[in-house]
Every structure is written in C-alpha cells, then in structure tokens.
XYZ file of C-alpha atoms in Angstrom:
644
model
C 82.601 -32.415 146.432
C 81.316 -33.934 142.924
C 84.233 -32.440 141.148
C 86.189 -34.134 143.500
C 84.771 -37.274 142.591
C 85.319 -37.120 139.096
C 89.098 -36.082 139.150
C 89.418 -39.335 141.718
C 88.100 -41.147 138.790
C 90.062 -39.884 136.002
C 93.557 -41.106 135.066
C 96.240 -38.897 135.498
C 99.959 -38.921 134.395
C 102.333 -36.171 136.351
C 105.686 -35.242 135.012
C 106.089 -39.144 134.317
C 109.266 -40.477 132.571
C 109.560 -43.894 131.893
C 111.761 -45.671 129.740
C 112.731 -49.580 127.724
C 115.818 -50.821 128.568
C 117.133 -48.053 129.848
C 116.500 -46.131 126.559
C 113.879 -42.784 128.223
C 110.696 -43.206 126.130
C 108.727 -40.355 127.429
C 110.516 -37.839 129.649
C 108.387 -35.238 132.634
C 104.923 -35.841 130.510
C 101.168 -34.621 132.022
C 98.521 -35.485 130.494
C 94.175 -36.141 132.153
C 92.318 -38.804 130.220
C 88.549 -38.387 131.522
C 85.781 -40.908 131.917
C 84.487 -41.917 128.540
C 87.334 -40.759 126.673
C 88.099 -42.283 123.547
C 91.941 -41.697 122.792
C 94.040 -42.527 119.970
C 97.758 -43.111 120.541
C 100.173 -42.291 117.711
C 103.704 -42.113 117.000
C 106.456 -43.552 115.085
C 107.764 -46.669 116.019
C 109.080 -47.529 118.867
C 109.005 -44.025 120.486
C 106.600 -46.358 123.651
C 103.344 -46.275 122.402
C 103.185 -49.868 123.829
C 105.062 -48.979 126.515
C 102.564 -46.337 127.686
C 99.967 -49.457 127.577
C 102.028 -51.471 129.986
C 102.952 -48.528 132.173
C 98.721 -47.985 132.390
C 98.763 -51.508 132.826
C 101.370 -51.590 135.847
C 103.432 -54.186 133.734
C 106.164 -51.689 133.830
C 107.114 -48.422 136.561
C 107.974 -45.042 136.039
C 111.165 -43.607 136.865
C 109.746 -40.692 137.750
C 106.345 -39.232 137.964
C 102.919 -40.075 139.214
C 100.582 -42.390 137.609
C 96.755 -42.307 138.859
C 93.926 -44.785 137.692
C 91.269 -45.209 139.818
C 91.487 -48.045 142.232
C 88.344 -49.721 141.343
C 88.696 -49.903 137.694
C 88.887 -53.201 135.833
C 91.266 -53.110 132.692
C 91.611 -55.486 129.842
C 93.967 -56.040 127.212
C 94.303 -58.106 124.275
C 96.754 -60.876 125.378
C 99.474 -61.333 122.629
C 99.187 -64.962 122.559
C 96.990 -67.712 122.951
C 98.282 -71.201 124.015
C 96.331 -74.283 122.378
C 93.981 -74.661 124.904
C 91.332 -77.419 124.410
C 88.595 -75.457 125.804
C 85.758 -74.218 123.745
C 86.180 -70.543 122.436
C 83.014 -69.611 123.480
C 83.988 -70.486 127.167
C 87.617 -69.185 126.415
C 86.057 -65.646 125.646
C 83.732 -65.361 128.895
C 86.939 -66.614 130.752
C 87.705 -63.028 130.235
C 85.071 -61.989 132.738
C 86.613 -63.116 135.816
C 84.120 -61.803 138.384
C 81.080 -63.816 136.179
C 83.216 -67.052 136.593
C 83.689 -66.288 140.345
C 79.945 -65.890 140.879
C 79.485 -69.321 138.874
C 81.907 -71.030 141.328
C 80.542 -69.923 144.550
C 77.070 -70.555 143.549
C 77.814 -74.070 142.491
C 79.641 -74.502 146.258
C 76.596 -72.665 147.701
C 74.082 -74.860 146.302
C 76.247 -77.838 147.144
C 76.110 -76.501 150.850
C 72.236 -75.691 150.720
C 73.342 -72.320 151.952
C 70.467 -70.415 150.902
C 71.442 -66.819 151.898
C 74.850 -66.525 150.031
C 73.149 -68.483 147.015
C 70.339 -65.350 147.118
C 73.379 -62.568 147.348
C 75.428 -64.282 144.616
C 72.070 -64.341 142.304
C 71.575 -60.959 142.690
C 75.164 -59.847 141.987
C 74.884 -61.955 138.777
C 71.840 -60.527 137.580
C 73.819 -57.262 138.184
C 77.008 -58.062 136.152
C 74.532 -59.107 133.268
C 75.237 -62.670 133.441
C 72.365 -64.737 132.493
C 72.519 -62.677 128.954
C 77.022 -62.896 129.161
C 76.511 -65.561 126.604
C 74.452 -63.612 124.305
C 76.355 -60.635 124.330
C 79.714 -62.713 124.049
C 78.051 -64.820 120.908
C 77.335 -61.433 119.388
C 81.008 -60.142 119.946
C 82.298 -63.343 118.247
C 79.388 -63.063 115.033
C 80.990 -59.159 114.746
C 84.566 -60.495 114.496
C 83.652 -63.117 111.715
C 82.787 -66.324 114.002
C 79.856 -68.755 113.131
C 77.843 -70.657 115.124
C 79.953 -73.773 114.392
C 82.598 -72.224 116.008
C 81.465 -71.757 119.215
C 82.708 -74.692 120.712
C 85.704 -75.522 118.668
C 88.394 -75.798 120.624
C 90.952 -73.055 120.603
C 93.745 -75.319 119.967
C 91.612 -75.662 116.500
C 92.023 -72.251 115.890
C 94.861 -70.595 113.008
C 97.029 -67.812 114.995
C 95.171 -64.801 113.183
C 92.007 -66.349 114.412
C 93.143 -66.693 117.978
C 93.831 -62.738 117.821
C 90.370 -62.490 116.764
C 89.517 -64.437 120.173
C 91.317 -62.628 122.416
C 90.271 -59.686 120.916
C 86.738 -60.904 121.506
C 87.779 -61.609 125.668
C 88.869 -58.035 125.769
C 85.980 -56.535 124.725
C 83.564 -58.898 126.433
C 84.858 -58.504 130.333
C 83.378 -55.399 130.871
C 86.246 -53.301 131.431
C 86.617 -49.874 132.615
C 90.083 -49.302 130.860
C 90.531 -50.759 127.384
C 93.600 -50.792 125.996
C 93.932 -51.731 122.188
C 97.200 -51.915 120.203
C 96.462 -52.315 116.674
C 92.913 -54.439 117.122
C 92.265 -54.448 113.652
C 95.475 -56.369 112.356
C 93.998 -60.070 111.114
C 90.714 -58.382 110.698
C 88.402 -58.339 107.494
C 86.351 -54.837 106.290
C 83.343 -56.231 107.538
C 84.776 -57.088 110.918
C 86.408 -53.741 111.102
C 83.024 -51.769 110.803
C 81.562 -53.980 113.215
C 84.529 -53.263 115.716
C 84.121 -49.759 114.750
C 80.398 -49.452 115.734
C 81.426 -51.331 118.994
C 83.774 -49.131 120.327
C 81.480 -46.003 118.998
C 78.994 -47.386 121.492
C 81.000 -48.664 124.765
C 80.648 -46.746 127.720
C 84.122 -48.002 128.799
C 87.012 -45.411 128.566
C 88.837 -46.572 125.591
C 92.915 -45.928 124.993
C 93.462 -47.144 120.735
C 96.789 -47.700 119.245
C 95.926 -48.010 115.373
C 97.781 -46.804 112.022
C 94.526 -46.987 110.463
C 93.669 -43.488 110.091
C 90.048 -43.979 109.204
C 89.363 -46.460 111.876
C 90.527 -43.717 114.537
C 88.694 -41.209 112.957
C 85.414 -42.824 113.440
C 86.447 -43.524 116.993
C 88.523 -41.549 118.826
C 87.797 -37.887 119.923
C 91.257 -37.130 121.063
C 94.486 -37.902 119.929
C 97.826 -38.673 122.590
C 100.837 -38.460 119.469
C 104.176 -39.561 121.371
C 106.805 -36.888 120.215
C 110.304 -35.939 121.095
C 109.620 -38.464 124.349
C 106.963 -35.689 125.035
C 103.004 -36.346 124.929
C 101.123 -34.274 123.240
C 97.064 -34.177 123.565
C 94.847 -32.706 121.177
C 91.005 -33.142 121.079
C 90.087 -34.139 117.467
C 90.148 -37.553 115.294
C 93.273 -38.306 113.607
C 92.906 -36.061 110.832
C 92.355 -33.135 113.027
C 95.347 -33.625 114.618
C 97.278 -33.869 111.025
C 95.834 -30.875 110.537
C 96.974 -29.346 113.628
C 100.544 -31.260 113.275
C 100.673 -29.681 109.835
C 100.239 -25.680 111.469
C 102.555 -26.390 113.887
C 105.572 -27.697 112.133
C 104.902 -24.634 109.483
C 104.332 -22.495 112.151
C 107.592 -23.587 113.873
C 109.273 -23.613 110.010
C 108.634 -20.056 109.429
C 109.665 -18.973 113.596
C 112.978 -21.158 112.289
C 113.200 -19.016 109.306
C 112.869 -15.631 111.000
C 115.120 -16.530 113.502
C 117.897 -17.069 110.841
C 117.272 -14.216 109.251
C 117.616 -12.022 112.698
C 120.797 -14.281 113.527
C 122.399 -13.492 109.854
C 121.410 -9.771 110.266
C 122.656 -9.474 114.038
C 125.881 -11.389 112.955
C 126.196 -9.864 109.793
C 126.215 -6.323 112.106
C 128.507 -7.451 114.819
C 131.431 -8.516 111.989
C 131.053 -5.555 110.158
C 131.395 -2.892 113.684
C 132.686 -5.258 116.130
C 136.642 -3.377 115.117
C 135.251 0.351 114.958
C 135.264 1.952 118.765
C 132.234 4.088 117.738
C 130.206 0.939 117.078
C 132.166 -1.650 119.760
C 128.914 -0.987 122.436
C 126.362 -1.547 119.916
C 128.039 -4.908 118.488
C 128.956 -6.235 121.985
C 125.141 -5.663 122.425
C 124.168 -8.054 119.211
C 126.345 -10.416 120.683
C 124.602 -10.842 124.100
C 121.540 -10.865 121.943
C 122.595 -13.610 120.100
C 123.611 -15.908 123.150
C 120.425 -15.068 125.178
C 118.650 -16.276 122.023
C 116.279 -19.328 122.325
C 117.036 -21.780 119.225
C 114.292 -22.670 117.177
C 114.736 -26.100 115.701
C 113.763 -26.359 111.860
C 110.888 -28.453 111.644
C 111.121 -31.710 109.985
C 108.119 -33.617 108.731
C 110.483 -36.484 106.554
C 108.907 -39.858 106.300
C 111.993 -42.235 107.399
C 110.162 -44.291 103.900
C 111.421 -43.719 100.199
C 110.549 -46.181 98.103
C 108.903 -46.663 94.347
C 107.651 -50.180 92.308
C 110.796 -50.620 89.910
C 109.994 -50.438 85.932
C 108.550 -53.720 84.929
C 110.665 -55.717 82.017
C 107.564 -55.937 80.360
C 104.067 -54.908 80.142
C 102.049 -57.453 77.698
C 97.972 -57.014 77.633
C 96.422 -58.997 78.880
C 98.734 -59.900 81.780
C 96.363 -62.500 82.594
C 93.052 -64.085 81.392
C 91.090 -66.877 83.645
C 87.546 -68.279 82.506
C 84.753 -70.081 84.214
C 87.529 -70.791 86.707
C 86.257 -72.532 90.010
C 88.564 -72.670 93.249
C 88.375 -74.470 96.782
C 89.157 -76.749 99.743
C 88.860 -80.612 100.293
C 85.222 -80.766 99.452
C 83.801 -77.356 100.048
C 83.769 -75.129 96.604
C 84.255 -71.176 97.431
C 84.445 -69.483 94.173
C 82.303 -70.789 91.098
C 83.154 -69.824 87.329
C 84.691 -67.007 88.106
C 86.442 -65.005 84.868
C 88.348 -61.945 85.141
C 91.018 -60.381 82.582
C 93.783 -58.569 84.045
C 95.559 -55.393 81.923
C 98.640 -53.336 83.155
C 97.119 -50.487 84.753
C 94.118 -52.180 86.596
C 94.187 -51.551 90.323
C 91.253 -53.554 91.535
C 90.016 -53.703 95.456
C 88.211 -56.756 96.253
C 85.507 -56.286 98.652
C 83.253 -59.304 100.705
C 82.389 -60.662 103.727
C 84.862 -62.880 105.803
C 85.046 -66.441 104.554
C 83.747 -65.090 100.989
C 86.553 -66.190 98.712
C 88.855 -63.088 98.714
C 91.809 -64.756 99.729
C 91.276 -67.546 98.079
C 90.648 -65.547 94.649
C 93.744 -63.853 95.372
C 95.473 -67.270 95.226
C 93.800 -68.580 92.482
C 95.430 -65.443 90.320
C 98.429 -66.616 91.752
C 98.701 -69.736 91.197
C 98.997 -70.964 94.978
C 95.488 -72.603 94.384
C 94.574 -75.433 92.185
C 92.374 -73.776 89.756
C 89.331 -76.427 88.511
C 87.913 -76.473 85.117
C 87.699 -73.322 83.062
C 91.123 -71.908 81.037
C 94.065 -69.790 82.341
C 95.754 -67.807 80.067
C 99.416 -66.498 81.402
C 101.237 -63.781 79.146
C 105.046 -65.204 78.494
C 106.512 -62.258 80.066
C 104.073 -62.415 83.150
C 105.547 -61.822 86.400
C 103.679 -61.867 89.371
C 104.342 -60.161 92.570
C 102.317 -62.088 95.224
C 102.224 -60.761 99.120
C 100.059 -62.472 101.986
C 100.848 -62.768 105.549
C 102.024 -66.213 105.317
C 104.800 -65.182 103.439
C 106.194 -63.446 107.064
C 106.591 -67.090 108.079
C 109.225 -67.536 104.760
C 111.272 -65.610 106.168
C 115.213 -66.734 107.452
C 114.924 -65.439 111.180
C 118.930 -66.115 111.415
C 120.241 -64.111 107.822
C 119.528 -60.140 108.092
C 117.912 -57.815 105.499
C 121.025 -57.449 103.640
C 121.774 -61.342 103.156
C 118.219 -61.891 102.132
C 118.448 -59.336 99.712
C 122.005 -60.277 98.385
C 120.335 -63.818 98.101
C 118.177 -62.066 95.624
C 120.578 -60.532 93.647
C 123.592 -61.891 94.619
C 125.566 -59.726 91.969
C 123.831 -56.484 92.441
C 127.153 -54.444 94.579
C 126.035 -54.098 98.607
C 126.084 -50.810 99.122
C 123.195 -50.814 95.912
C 121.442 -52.948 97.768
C 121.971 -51.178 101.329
C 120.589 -47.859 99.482
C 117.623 -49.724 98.721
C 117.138 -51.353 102.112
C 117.256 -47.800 103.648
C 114.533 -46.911 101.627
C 112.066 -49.069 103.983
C 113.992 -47.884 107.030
C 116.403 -50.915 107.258
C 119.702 -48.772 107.967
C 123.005 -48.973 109.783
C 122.584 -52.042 111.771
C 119.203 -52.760 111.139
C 120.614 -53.817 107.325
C 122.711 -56.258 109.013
C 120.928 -57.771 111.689
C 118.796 -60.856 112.218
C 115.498 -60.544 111.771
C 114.425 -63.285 114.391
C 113.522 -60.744 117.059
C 111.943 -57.988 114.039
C 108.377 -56.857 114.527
C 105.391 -58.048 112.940
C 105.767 -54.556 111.091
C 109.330 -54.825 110.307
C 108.994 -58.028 108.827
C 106.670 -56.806 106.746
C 108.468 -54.251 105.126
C 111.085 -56.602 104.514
C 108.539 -58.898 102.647
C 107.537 -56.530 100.113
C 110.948 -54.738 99.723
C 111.723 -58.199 98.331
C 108.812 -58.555 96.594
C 109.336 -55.106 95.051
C 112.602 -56.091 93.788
C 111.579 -58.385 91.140
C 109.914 -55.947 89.141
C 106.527 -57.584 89.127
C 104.075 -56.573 86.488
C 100.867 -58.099 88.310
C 100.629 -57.104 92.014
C 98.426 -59.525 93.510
C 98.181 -58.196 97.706
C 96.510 -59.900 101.018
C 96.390 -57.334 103.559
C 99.550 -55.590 103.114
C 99.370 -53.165 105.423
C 98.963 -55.320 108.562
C 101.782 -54.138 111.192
C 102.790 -51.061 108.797
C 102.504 -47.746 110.692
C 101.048 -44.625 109.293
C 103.835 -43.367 107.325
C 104.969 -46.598 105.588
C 101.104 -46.836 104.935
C 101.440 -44.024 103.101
C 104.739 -44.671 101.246
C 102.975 -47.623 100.006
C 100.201 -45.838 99.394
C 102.399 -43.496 96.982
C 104.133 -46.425 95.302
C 101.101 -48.065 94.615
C 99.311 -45.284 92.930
C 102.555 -44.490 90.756
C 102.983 -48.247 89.984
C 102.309 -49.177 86.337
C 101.375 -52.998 85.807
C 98.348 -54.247 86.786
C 97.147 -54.813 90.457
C 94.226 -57.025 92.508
C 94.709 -56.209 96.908
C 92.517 -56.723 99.426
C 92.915 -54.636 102.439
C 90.940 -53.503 105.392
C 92.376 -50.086 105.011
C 89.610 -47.871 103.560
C 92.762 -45.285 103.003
C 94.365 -47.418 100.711
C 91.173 -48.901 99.078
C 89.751 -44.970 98.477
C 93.042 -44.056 96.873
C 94.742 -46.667 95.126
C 91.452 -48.930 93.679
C 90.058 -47.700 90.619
C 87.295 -50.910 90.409
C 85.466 -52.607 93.473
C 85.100 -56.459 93.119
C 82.387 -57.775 95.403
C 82.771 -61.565 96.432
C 79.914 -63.367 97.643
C 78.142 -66.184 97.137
C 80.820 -67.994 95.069
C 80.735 -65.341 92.212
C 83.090 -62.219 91.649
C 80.632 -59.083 90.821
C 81.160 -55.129 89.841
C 80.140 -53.426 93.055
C 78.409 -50.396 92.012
C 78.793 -48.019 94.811
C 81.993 -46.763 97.463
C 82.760 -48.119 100.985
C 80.305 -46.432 102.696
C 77.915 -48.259 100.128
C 79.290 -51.049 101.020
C 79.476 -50.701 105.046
C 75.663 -50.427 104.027
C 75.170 -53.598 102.241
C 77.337 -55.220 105.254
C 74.895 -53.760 107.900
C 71.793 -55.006 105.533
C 73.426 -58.730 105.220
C 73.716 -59.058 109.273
C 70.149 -57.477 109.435
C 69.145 -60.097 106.965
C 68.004 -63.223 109.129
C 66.512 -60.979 112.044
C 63.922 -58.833 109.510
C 62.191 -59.030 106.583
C 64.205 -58.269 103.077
C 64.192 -54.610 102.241
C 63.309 -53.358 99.098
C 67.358 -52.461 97.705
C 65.981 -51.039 94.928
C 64.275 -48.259 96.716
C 67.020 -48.496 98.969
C 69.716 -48.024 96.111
C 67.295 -45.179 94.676
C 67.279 -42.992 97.594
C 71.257 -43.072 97.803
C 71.186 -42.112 94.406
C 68.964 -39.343 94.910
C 70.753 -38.412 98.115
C 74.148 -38.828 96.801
C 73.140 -36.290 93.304
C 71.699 -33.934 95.936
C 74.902 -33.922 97.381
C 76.789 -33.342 94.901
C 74.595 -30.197 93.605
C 75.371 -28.871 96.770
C 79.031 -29.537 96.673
C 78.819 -27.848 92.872
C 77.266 -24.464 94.047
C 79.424 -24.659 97.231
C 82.313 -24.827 95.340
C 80.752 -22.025 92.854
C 80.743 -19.489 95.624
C 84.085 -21.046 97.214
C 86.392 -20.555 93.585
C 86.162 -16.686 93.050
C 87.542 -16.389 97.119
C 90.200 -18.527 96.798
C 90.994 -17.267 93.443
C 90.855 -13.335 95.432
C 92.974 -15.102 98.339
C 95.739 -16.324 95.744
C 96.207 -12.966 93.936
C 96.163 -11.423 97.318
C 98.872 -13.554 98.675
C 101.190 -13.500 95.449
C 100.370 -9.301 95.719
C 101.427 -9.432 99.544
C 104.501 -11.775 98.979
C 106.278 -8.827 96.304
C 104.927 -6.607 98.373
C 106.742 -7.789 101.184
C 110.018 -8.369 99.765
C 110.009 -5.272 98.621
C 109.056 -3.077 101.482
C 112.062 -5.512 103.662
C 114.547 -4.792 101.091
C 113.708 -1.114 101.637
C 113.667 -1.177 105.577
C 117.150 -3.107 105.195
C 118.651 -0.223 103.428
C 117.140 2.036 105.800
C 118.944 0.276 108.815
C 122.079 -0.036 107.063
C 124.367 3.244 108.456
C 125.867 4.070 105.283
C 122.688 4.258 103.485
C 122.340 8.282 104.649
C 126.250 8.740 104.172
C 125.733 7.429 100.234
C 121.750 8.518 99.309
C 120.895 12.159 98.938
C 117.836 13.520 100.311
C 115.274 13.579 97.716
C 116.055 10.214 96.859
C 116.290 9.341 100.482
C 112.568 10.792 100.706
C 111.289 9.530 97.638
C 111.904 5.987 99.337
C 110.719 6.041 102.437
C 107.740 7.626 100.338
C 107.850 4.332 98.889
C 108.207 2.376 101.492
C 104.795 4.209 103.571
C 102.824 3.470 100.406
C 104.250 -0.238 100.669
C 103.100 -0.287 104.193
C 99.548 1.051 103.072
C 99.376 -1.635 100.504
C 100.139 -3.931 102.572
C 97.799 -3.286 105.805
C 94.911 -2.873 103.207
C 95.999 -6.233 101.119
C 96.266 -7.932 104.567
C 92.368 -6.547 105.871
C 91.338 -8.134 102.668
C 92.618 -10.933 103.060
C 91.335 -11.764 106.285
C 87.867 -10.454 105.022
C 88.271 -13.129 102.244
C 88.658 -15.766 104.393
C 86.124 -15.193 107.412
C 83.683 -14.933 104.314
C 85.512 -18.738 103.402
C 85.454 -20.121 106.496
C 81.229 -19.470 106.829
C 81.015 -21.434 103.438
C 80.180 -25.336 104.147
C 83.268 -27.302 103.935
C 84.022 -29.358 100.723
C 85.995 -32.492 101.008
C-alpha cells in the first residue's frame, strides 16, 4: 500500500508529445521525477525546455500522452513580468503565498463577526502554514537576493526591471511550493546572490525542476539531469558534469558503432559488386544484399557547437591601454568607489569580485567612460579602443532592422555575404540574418550585442554580465574567445565557469576601495558567508581563519602531488598499451581481410599461407594479453583518488 502512495505522489510523463505552434517539441517521452528530486533541464535552444515548464504547469496540453502530478501539490513559478504595482515588495512577495493571505482575510471577517470557533480553526491553520514567522522567512529570502531593509516597503513600481526579477524570484521561493519550476533564476543575479540561491535550493524540501546554463550552479544543485534531445528526454542521475561525461561516452560510443558499421557496409558492398555477376557466388551476394537492407543505420554522432566565433586582431596594442589614479566615482550624492587606481596592459584579464551594490558596475563604467570620473587623472592611450558590454546595451538595440542591417550599419562597405559569414558564426543564419529582432530572446539579443561589439576590434574588453541569457554552448564559445583574446580585459560575471577560466587576477570591491583578493571563489563564497554572519556573531579571527585554509589547501595539494605520483607511471603504461594495441590491431585486420578475400588461397602458397596465419595467432595472443593489461591498468587507476 505505501508504495502505492508514493508513485500517487510522484510526477509522471507517459509516451507524452507535445509541441509549439505546431512544431513537435518532444515526441512519445517517459520519464518519473520523485519527491525531493532536484532536476536540471538542458538542451539547446528552443528544443521546449520552457515548454516542458508550461506543460507541468498545465499552461499548455499534450497531444498525446499522460501527464501525472499529484492533485494536491502547490506549484510556483517565477512570473516573467511584474506590472508597477504600488504595493510594498515586502507585501508583493508574501502575495505569493495565497493560502497565508486567505487565512488573513477570513480571520479579519471572523473577528469582525465575533465568531469565535472559525477564528480558533483559522489560528491554528496559520500557525501550521508558518505564518506568524512568513515575514521573517520572506525578509530573509529578499536579504539572500541582495535587498536591504530600506527596501522592504518600496513600492514595486520603484523597482528597475532586473530588480523586479529578483522579486518575483523571491515570491516563488517564498509560497511554499511543492513543484518549483525555475528557468534561468540566476539571470540579473550577483555572485553573492547566486551562492545564497544556491544554498537555498540545496536545503528546500520542495521538489525542484531548474532550467540553468550555468553549469556550476546545477552542479551544486541538481542530482539528476532531464537533457531535451532529438524531441526525446533523456534522464540521467548525476550533476551536469556527470551527464557531460556520460553525453561524451555516448556520442563516442555511437561514433565508433557509426564507424564499424561503415566499414561492414563497404566490405558487404564491396563483396556483392565484385560476385554479384559470377553464378557460383550470385547466392552468397544476394545474401549481403538482404543483409544490407535489414541493417539498422547508425547515425554519426555529432557534438558541433552551432557557435564559431574569435575576438578579431586589435589595430593596436599600446601599454598601458589605460591608467586611472585616485579616481573616485558615484551617484547624486552618494560616493561608491573612493581613489581607486588601476593600470590596464594588453593581456590583463581581470574578474572583479564584491557584494551587490559594491561598486562593480559602476567601476566597470568608470573604465569606460559612461561615468563621470571625480578628481584623480585618466590617462587614455591614442590608439585605445574600448569594447564595452552591459545589459543596457540590449535596450540599444533597433527591434525593426535585423542582424544583417545592424551589422551593415557597422560596416556599411564590408560585402554581405562577409558579413552573413560572420553573423552565422553566433548562430544568426538563413532567416534569422534577416529578420527583426523585435520578437528575439533575451539570449539572442545578446549574441547580437557582442557580435557587434566584437566587430570593432576592441583592445580593452570592459564586460557586465555577459553571459546573461547565453546557453551552455555559446557560454563556452565565449569562453574560448575570451581566453584566446589578446588586449586587455576587466568582466564581471556570476559565472564561476567563466571567472575560473578566463580571469587571471581577482579584484575585490568593497567598501569604496578596489583590492587584490588573495584567494579563489570558493575563498571568496567564504568571505561572503563570513560578511552575512557578521552582524549576528562576534568577528572571527580571519587570520586564523586564512591560516587554516592555507594549511588545508598545502595539505591538499601534497596529496594531489603523490596522487598524481602513483597516477603518471599508469597512464603512461595505459598510453603505450593503447598505441601497442592500435598497430596491433590494424595489423591483425589487414591480415583477417586477406584471409576472407577468395583469391587469397588461389594466389598465396602454403608456407606462406601458414607463416601468416602464424602471424596472425601470435597477433591475437598479443593482443588478448595487451588488452588483460590494460584493463588491469586501469581497475588499479580507477582505485586511485580522483584528481581534478
């Protein structure tokens, strides 16, 4: 009977097809989510990741298929927009909580009525619903995503459109939902507000569905992985690098099946042209040919990002690019960074780390020159060139020209089919190159923002979050050109991907100034969780703090040395065995294809006919023994620790 229970309260999709405007999305997919469950969805772009949201949502009906969720479950969503509402945004975030409002309602008509008993039943169901702490818990959801107390009760309507994601993020994640479904919650978010979300959803009991292309952020929270493929979906248990991992075996798994397959189709064909005319042979051919239409086609496997793109060779390269000194920046009255200096150089890729409302933004457009920069010096080299991306930038945009006639507004003599090369590079091909861009995505836009920004050959990057709305692989295509890109470079970015690989320094701003931060992110996600611990205990003593990671983090890497001491001699043994196995191999099939040609005992005497198949038993030997090693090698591999 219990198991019954728990199936009733699983969700459950059954040979479910659905599709957008008539286009099939997903086509006769299972797949059991369980209680709990935290699941990342992935997938390129518009292959109905979103779609699968609203279908869970029942903002959109399958054409075929069954689609359980249990009755009684509450979901929440974060609403994609967020009129300018006067109320508070406090009371706009426990709106979210519709039952707790409810409960208020009746008890205020229940106490206007003096009716005693329903005021005692509606007290009891609010102390079970958690509502005389729903403000507490909903103040701490809005201090995690970067709210003061001064916000509170601002009025929405107050509110810039990033921040009113940030608020109805907040509502989702305060209405105590059984079902939460998240499509990209970390867009418009800072680093700091991105560990706290991360720690959040580590710790809800709700069962959690997560569209992100922030492949740290699902690793730290998912534990299985839905990726939308072929309009099939595809479950595997695992973060998102597990299921890379797995991705990875499967396509070369499905590569080399491909492989083998042609080769047996290029032998069988080869065989039925050369006998198909001889009468001896016509049974034997005929036989091939059957073979050959029984035969189940295995698709090559194809792992190409849709995203080609590189930083064109600046026109110049002075050094210093630029030089600022005891330069202050800020708004109206309020000062946010003091004295700050920093010289730029081609070839500095800097990652600015801080808390929200610290000055990184504003630094950013200081360098720029979008800021009024008081007192101090700024020194520009004559051939500077400054590439400068923010989010604002989105809003620059012509929504009635297309890709093409922004880019031939650029350049207006470069030829157009130049120019539609380049556009394809960021996936803007056929008639997406000649299109309006009014009804683009967030993400599309985006690419089309820095493919123009790209084009002018800037020799100072200077980047705000340029990876909100970019999916995994033009994350990593930017990720690519960024680390091959030659001038000099200052981003900030909530994407620990990006900051790990492409930021050689780590800026810390705080407190008006611009410091060296001597440490890595998970450093820093340290000194975030020690400034929010700040006002509720006493100061801890960093220095013994920053000690023991230094201890901890040399002990570490001793054990990573000798780990890797024992691991080099095995996969030096697993190389030679592999490079031994691969002649090997070739030989022995080059042998066996003689063997099976028919003329081969017509046109080879004996003894040399012996002497090979000699040679071809010793290959086998070889080969089994080569093989045993091998797998030896790399059970003994496997029990080392891994080394990342």
């Amino acid at each position: 009977m219990r198991w019954l229970i728990i199936a009733r309260l699983m969700i459950a999709l059954r040979q479910v097809t659905f599709a957008r405007a008539g286009r099939p999305l997903v086509v006769d997919a299972s797949v059991q989510i369980h209680p709990g469950w935290k699941v990342g969805v992935v997938g390129a772009n518009g292959c109905g990741k979103s779609s699968l949201f609203a279908l869970l949502a029942n903002e959109l009906h399958a054409e075929a298929g069954d689609v359980e969720i249990p009755a009684s479950w509450h979901i929440a969503r974060v609403a994609q927009e967020t009129p300018a509402l006067p109320d508070a945004a406090i009371d706009f975030v426990l709106d979210g909580d519709t039952e707790l409002r409810r409960i208020e309602r009746e008890l205020v008509e229940a106490e206007a009525k003096g009716d005693g008993e329903a005021i005692g039943h509606l007290h009891a169901r609010y102390g079970e619903i958690g509502g005389y702490s729903a403000k507490a818990r909903v103040a701490e959801v809005l201090h995690g995503l970067g709210f003061s107390d001064a916000d509170f009760q601002r009025p929405v309507a107050d509110f810039s459109g990033g921040w009113r994601v940030r608020l109805n993020l907040a509502r989702a994640l305060s209405c105590r939902a059984d079902l939460l479904l998240l499509d990209e919650p970390t867009n418009h978010l800072d680093l700091d507000a991105v560990f706290w979300l991360e720690n959040w959803l580590k710790n809800t009991p709700a069962t959690l569905l997560l569209i992100s292309h922030d492949r740290d952020f699902l690793d730290a929270v998912v534990g299985q992985i839905i990726a939308i493929d072929l309009q099939r979906l595809n479950l595997t248990s695992g973060g998102y690098s597990d299921y890379e991992r797995a991705r990875a075996a499967r396509l070369a798994t499905q590569q080399a099946s491909y492989e083998a397959q042609q080769r047996e189709i290029a032998h069988l064909t080869r065989f039925v042209e050369r006998f198909k005319a001889k009468a001896t042979k016509a049974r034997q051919a005929q036989s091939r040919v059957k073979m050959l239409e029984r035969m189940e086609i295995v698709a090559a496997a194809h792992v190409d990002s849709p995203f080609h793109f590189s930083f064109r060779q600046p026109t110049a390269l002075p050094d210093p690019l630029l030089v600022v000194e005891n330069a202050s920046a800020g708004y109206a009255d309020r000062q946010i960074l003091d004295r700050i200096s920093m010289v730029l150089r081609p070839g500095c890729r800097i990652g600015l780390l801080g808390r929200n409302g610290a000055g990184k933004s504003t630094l950013i457009k200081l360098l720029a020159g979008a800021v009024a920069q008081q007192g101090g010096e700024r020194k520009e080299a004559k051939a500077l060139n400054i590439g400068y991306f923010a989010q604002h930038q989105l809003e620059q945009l012509r929504p009635d020209e297309s890709p093409l006639q922004h880019m031939s507004r650029l350049e207006p003599l470069t030829p157009e089919q130049e120019l539609r090369d380049y556009l394809g590079g960021f996936d803007f091909r056929g008639d997406m190159a000649t299109r309006a861009i009014e009804p683009f995505s967030g993400g599309e836009k985006t690419r089309l923002a820095l493919a123009l920004l790209i084009r002018t050959r800037p020799n100072l990057l200077l980047l705000d979050e340029p990876t909100n709305h970019l999916d995994l692989e033009m994350r990593e295509a930017l990720t690519f050109a960024m680390q091959d890109y030659e001038g000099g470079m200052v981003f900030v970015s909530h994407d620990r991907h990006l900051l790990r690989t492409c930021a050689d320094e780590l800026l810390l701003v705080a407190d008006g100034k611009v410091t060296e931060f001597d440490g890595d992110l998970d450093d820093y996600a340290a000194w975030l969780a020690a400034q929010r611990s700040a006002a509720k205990a006493p100061e801890p003593d960093v220095a013994a703090e920053k000690a023991e990671r230094l201890n901890q983090r040399a002990e570490a890497k001793a054990n990573r040395q000798a780990v890797l001491a024992q691991r080099r001699p095995l996969l030096k043994e697993i190389e030679q065995l592999e490079r031994k196995l691969a002649k090997w191999n070739e030989e022995k099939a080059a042998l066996d294809a003689q063997f099976a040609d028919p003329d081969f005992y017509t046109t080879v005497d004996r003894a040399k006919s012996e002497e090979m198949h000699k040679q071809a038993g010793l290959l086998g030997e070889q080969i089994d023994e080569a093989e045993m090693r091998w797998l030896e090698v790399h059970e003994a591999l496997e029990a080392l620790p891994a080394v990342d």
